[in-house]
Amino acid sequence: MQVQTELQQLRRASVLHGNNLNQLAAAANTTGEVGIASSRVIANIDRVVAQLDERLSAVDALLARIVDRFEST
């Protein structure tokens, strides 16, 4: 259940960062300028994506071991 909890937390974080990114895009479209906050939001999004990739790789490896175990029986 720990993996599920971590993935749910990362999903929530990605939704929040997506909302922030949409707000920055709307402001940039209105003013024609990209604010300093955009680099921070993008860095946070990159961090969440990297964490998601890491956790999903772990899930993939676990599933592969489970499949191997069933195929070898």
mmCIF file of N, CA and C in Angstrom:
data_model
loop_
_atom_site.group_PDB
_atom_site.id
_atom_site.type_symbol
_atom_site.label_atom_id
_atom_site.label_comp_id
_atom_site.label_asym_id
_atom_site.label_seq_id
_atom_site.Cartn_x
_atom_site.Cartn_y
_atom_site.Cartn_z
ATOM 1 N N MET A 1 0.812 -1.202 0.000
ATOM 2 C CA MET A 1 0.000 0.000 0.000
ATOM 3 C C MET A 1 0.852 1.261 0.000
ATOM 4 N N GLN A 2 2.101 1.147 0.408
ATOM 5 C CA GLN A 2 2.967 2.320 0.437
ATOM 6 C C GLN A 2 3.144 2.894 -0.966
ATOM 7 N N VAL A 3 3.331 2.047 -1.949
ATOM 8 C CA VAL A 3 3.512 2.507 -3.328
ATOM 9 C C VAL A 3 2.254 3.223 -3.804
ATOM 10 N N GLN A 4 1.094 2.667 -3.495
ATOM 11 C CA GLN A 4 -0.164 3.293 -3.896
ATOM 12 C C GLN A 4 -0.290 4.680 -3.276
ATOM 13 N N THR A 5 0.041 4.807 -2.004
ATOM 14 C CA THR A 5 -0.022 6.096 -1.319
ATOM 15 C C THR A 5 0.934 7.094 -1.959
ATOM 16 N N GLU A 6 2.151 6.646 -2.251
ATOM 17 C CA GLU A 6 3.130 7.535 -2.888
ATOM 18 C C GLU A 6 2.652 7.986 -4.259
ATOM 19 N N LEU A 7 2.102 7.071 -5.038
ATOM 20 C CA LEU A 7 1.613 7.436 -6.367
ATOM 21 C C LEU A 7 0.437 8.404 -6.276
ATOM 22 N N GLN A 8 -0.433 8.212 -5.294
ATOM 23 C CA GLN A 8 -1.555 9.131 -5.111
ATOM 24 C C GLN A 8 -1.056 10.522 -4.729
ATOM 25 N N GLN A 9 -0.053 10.591 -3.861
ATOM 26 C CA GLN A 9 0.514 11.882 -3.475
ATOM 27 C C GLN A 9 1.167 12.570 -4.669
ATOM 28 N N LEU A 10 1.889 11.801 -5.475
ATOM 29 C CA LEU A 10 2.527 12.373 -6.657
ATOM 30 C C LEU A 10 1.485 12.824 -7.677
ATOM 31 N N ARG A 11 0.390 12.103 -7.770
ATOM 32 C CA ARG A 11 -0.691 12.502 -8.678
ATOM 33 C C ARG A 11 -1.290 13.829 -8.231
ATOM 34 N N ARG A 12 -1.546 13.965 -6.924
ATOM 35 C CA ARG A 12 -2.081 15.224 -6.400
ATOM 36 C C ARG A 12 -1.118 16.373 -6.672
ATOM 37 N N ALA A 13 0.171 16.115 -6.449
ATOM 38 C CA ALA A 13 1.177 17.150 -6.691
ATOM 39 C C ALA A 13 1.197 17.547 -8.161
ATOM 40 N N SER A 14 1.071 16.574 -9.055
ATOM 41 C CA SER A 14 1.095 16.899 -10.485
ATOM 42 C C SER A 14 -0.131 17.717 -10.886
ATOM 43 N N VAL A 15 -1.277 17.427 -10.282
ATOM 44 C CA VAL A 15 -2.485 18.213 -10.563
ATOM 45 C C VAL A 15 -2.293 19.653 -10.090
ATOM 46 N N LEU A 16 -1.763 19.823 -8.884
ATOM 47 C CA LEU A 16 -1.534 21.173 -8.359
ATOM 48 C C LEU A 16 -0.546 21.939 -9.225
ATOM 49 N N HIS A 17 0.533 21.289 -9.615
ATOM 50 C CA HIS A 17 1.531 21.952 -10.456
ATOM 51 C C HIS A 17 0.963 22.240 -11.844
ATOM 52 N N GLY A 18 0.118 21.363 -12.341
ATOM 53 C CA GLY A 18 -0.538 21.616 -13.623
ATOM 54 C C GLY A 18 -1.419 22.853 -13.560
ATOM 55 N N ASN A 19 -2.142 23.008 -12.447
ATOM 56 C CA ASN A 19 -2.961 24.206 -12.261
ATOM 57 C C ASN A 19 -2.086 25.456 -12.228
ATOM 58 N N ASN A 20 -0.967 25.373 -11.505
ATOM 59 C CA ASN A 20 -0.044 26.509 -11.453
ATOM 60 C C ASN A 20 0.480 26.848 -12.840
ATOM 61 N N LEU A 21 0.827 25.828 -13.601
ATOM 62 C CA LEU A 21 1.340 26.042 -14.951
ATOM 63 C C LEU A 21 0.282 26.695 -15.841
ATOM 64 N N ASN A 22 -0.964 26.261 -15.709
ATOM 65 C CA ASN A 22 -2.052 26.876 -16.480
ATOM 66 C C ASN A 22 -2.223 28.345 -16.120
ATOM 67 N N GLN A 23 -2.120 28.675 -14.834
ATOM 68 C CA GLN A 23 -2.225 30.069 -14.405
ATOM 69 C C GLN A 23 -1.078 30.902 -14.965
ATOM 70 N N LEU A 24 0.128 30.337 -14.955
ATOM 71 C CA LEU A 24 1.273 31.050 -15.524
ATOM 72 C C LEU A 24 1.094 31.264 -17.023
ATOM 73 N N ALA A 25 0.589 30.255 -17.715
ATOM 74 C CA ALA A 25 0.362 30.378 -19.159
ATOM 75 C C ALA A 25 -0.690 31.444 -19.450
ATOM 76 N N ALA A 26 -1.750 31.468 -18.654
ATOM 77 C CA ALA A 26 -2.791 32.479 -18.844
ATOM 78 C C ALA A 26 -2.224 33.880 -18.630
ATOM 79 N N ALA A 27 -1.410 34.035 -17.583
ATOM 80 C CA ALA A 27 -0.788 35.338 -17.316
ATOM 81 C C ALA A 27 0.155 35.725 -18.447
ATOM 82 N N ALA A 28 0.930 34.772 -18.938
ATOM 83 C CA ALA A 28 1.865 35.052 -20.037
ATOM 84 C C ALA A 28 1.107 35.438 -21.305
ATOM 85 N N ASN A 29 -0.015 34.780 -21.558
ATOM 86 C CA ASN A 29 -0.816 35.124 -22.737
ATOM 87 C C ASN A 29 -1.430 36.511 -22.618
ATOM 88 N N THR A 30 -1.748 36.918 -21.394
ATOM 89 C CA THR A 30 -2.348 38.229 -21.168
ATOM 90 C C THR A 30 -1.314 39.342 -21.242
ATOM 91 N N THR A 31 -0.188 39.136 -20.560
ATOM 92 C CA THR A 31 0.823 40.197 -20.450
ATOM 93 C C THR A 31 1.926 40.092 -21.491
ATOM 94 N N GLY A 32 2.100 38.903 -22.056
ATOM 95 C CA GLY A 32 3.201 38.691 -22.985
ATOM 96 C C GLY A 32 4.527 38.442 -22.289
ATOM 97 N N GLU A 33 4.493 38.325 -20.970
ATOM 98 C CA GLU A 33 5.711 38.103 -20.192
ATOM 99 C C GLU A 33 5.605 36.813 -19.387
ATOM 100 N N VAL A 34 6.742 36.168 -19.224
ATOM 101 C CA VAL A 34 6.816 34.968 -18.393
ATOM 102 C C VAL A 34 7.468 35.380 -17.082
ATOM 103 N N GLY A 35 6.775 35.147 -15.981
ATOM 104 C CA GLY A 35 7.285 35.558 -14.680
ATOM 105 C C GLY A 35 8.376 34.646 -14.155
ATOM 106 N N ILE A 36 9.059 35.141 -13.135
ATOM 107 C CA ILE A 36 10.130 34.376 -12.489
ATOM 108 C C ILE A 36 9.587 33.087 -11.883
ATOM 109 N N ALA A 37 8.349 33.117 -11.424
ATOM 110 C CA ALA A 37 7.758 31.939 -10.782
ATOM 111 C C ALA A 37 7.669 30.757 -11.737
ATOM 112 N N SER A 38 7.651 31.024 -13.036
ATOM 113 C CA SER A 38 7.497 29.924 -13.992
ATOM 114 C C SER A 38 8.648 28.930 -13.913
ATOM 115 N N SER A 39 9.861 29.408 -13.693
ATOM 116 C CA SER A 39 10.994 28.474 -13.606
ATOM 117 C C SER A 39 10.877 27.590 -12.370
ATOM 118 N N ARG A 40 10.341 28.142 -11.283
ATOM 119 C CA ARG A 40 10.147 27.353 -10.063
ATOM 120 C C ARG A 40 9.067 26.295 -10.281
ATOM 121 N N VAL A 41 7.982 26.680 -10.938
ATOM 122 C CA VAL A 41 6.898 25.731 -11.215
ATOM 123 C C VAL A 41 7.396 24.617 -12.131
ATOM 124 N N ILE A 42 8.136 24.978 -13.166
ATOM 125 C CA ILE A 42 8.664 23.973 -14.094
ATOM 126 C C ILE A 42 9.638 23.041 -13.387
ATOM 127 N N ALA A 43 10.468 23.581 -12.498
ATOM 128 C CA ALA A 43 11.394 22.735 -11.731
ATOM 129 C C ALA A 43 10.623 21.762 -10.844
ATOM 130 N N ASN A 44 9.539 22.227 -10.235
ATOM 131 C CA ASN A 44 8.715 21.348 -9.399
ATOM 132 C C ASN A 44 8.049 20.263 -10.235
ATOM 133 N N ILE A 45 7.575 20.629 -11.418
ATOM 134 C CA ILE A 45 6.965 19.644 -12.308
ATOM 135 C C ILE A 45 7.999 18.595 -12.716
ATOM 136 N N ASP A 46 9.196 19.045 -13.067
ATOM 137 C CA ASP A 46 10.269 18.104 -13.425
ATOM 138 C C ASP A 46 10.567 17.146 -12.281
ATOM 139 N N ARG A 47 10.564 17.661 -11.051
ATOM 140 C CA ARG A 47 10.837 16.829 -9.878
ATOM 141 C C ARG A 47 9.751 15.773 -9.702
ATOM 142 N N VAL A 48 8.491 16.186 -9.827
ATOM 143 C CA VAL A 48 7.377 15.247 -9.668
ATOM 144 C C VAL A 48 7.413 14.183 -10.765
ATOM 145 N N VAL A 49 7.692 14.592 -11.993
ATOM 146 C CA VAL A 49 7.772 13.630 -13.101
ATOM 147 C C VAL A 49 8.894 12.626 -12.855
ATOM 148 N N ALA A 50 10.033 13.102 -12.365
ATOM 149 C CA ALA A 50 11.150 12.191 -12.067
ATOM 150 C C ALA A 50 10.761 11.205 -10.967
ATOM 151 N N GLN A 51 10.059 11.687 -9.943
ATOM 152 C CA GLN A 51 9.615 10.796 -8.869
ATOM 153 C C GLN A 51 8.609 9.777 -9.393
ATOM 154 N N LEU A 52 7.697 10.226 -10.245
ATOM 155 C CA LEU A 52 6.732 9.295 -10.841
ATOM 156 C C LEU A 52 7.442 8.235 -11.670
ATOM 157 N N ASP A 53 8.399 8.659 -12.484
ATOM 158 C CA ASP A 53 9.162 7.701 -13.290
ATOM 159 C C ASP A 53 9.852 6.669 -12.406
ATOM 160 N N GLU A 54 10.435 7.137 -11.320
ATOM 161 C CA GLU A 54 11.145 6.241 -10.396
ATOM 162 C C GLU A 54 10.194 5.226 -9.774
ATOM 163 N N ARG A 55 9.052 5.699 -9.290
ATOM 164 C CA ARG A 55 8.092 4.803 -8.646
ATOM 165 C C ARG A 55 7.494 3.825 -9.660
ATOM 166 N N LEU A 56 7.177 4.314 -10.862
ATOM 167 C CA LEU A 56 6.603 3.431 -11.873
ATOM 168 C C LEU A 56 7.608 2.381 -12.329
ATOM 169 N N SER A 57 8.876 2.730 -12.377
ATOM 170 C CA SER A 57 9.910 1.738 -12.703
ATOM 171 C C SER A 57 9.963 0.660 -11.633
ATOM 172 N N ALA A 58 9.812 1.063 -10.374
ATOM 173 C CA ALA A 58 9.811 0.095 -9.279
ATOM 174 C C ALA A 58 8.597 -0.826 -9.382
ATOM 175 N N VAL A 59 7.441 -0.263 -9.711
ATOM 176 C CA VAL A 59 6.231 -1.070 -9.882
ATOM 177 C C VAL A 59 6.410 -2.034 -11.051
ATOM 178 N N ASP A 60 6.974 -1.553 -12.149
ATOM 179 C CA ASP A 60 7.217 -2.399 -13.317
ATOM 180 C C ASP A 60 8.141 -3.563 -12.965
ATOM 181 N N ALA A 61 9.202 -3.285 -12.227
ATOM 182 C CA ALA A 61 10.137 -4.343 -11.827
ATOM 183 C C ALA A 61 9.447 -5.358 -10.922
ATOM 184 N N LEU A 62 8.635 -4.878 -10.005
ATOM 185 C CA LEU A 62 7.903 -5.772 -9.110
ATOM 186 C C LEU A 62 6.941 -6.661 -9.897
ATOM 187 N N LEU A 63 6.220 -6.070 -10.831
ATOM 188 C CA LEU A 63 5.296 -6.862 -11.647
ATOM 189 C C LEU A 63 6.039 -7.889 -12.491
ATOM 190 N N ALA A 64 7.197 -7.525 -13.006
ATOM 191 C CA ALA A 64 7.995 -8.477 -13.794
ATOM 192 C C ALA A 64 8.421 -9.656 -12.933
ATOM 193 N N ARG A 65 8.813 -9.394 -11.683
ATOM 194 C CA ARG A 65 9.194 -10.492 -10.782
ATOM 195 C C ARG A 65 8.002 -11.388 -10.482
ATOM 196 N N ILE A 66 6.832 -10.791 -10.309
ATOM 197 C CA ILE A 66 5.627 -11.583 -10.040
ATOM 198 C C ILE A 66 5.302 -12.468 -11.241
ATOM 199 N N VAL A 67 5.364 -11.902 -12.437
ATOM 200 C CA VAL A 67 5.089 -12.676 -13.652
ATOM 201 C C VAL A 67 6.095 -13.807 -13.788
ATOM 202 N N ASP A 68 7.376 -13.515 -13.568
ATOM 203 C CA ASP A 68 8.410 -14.554 -13.649
ATOM 204 C C ASP A 68 8.136 -15.683 -12.664
ATOM 205 N N ARG A 69 7.720 -15.324 -11.472
ATOM 206 C CA ARG A 69 7.448 -16.334 -10.450
ATOM 207 C C ARG A 69 6.304 -17.242 -10.885
ATOM 208 N N PHE A 70 5.236 -16.656 -11.440
ATOM 209 C CA PHE A 70 4.104 -17.466 -11.881
ATOM 210 C C PHE A 70 4.449 -18.301 -13.103
ATOM 211 N N GLU A 71 5.263 -17.760 -13.997
ATOM 212 C CA GLU A 71 5.631 -18.507 -15.200
ATOM 213 C C GLU A 71 6.568 -19.664 -14.884
ATOM 214 N N SER A 72 7.326 -19.554 -13.816
ATOM 215 C CA SER A 72 8.279 -20.615 -13.473
ATOM 216 C C SER A 72 7.644 -21.732 -12.651
ATOM 217 N N THR A 73 6.392 -21.560 -12.261
ATOM 218 C CA THR A 73 5.731 -22.622 -11.482
ATOM 219 C C THR A 73 4.944 -23.552 -12.359
#
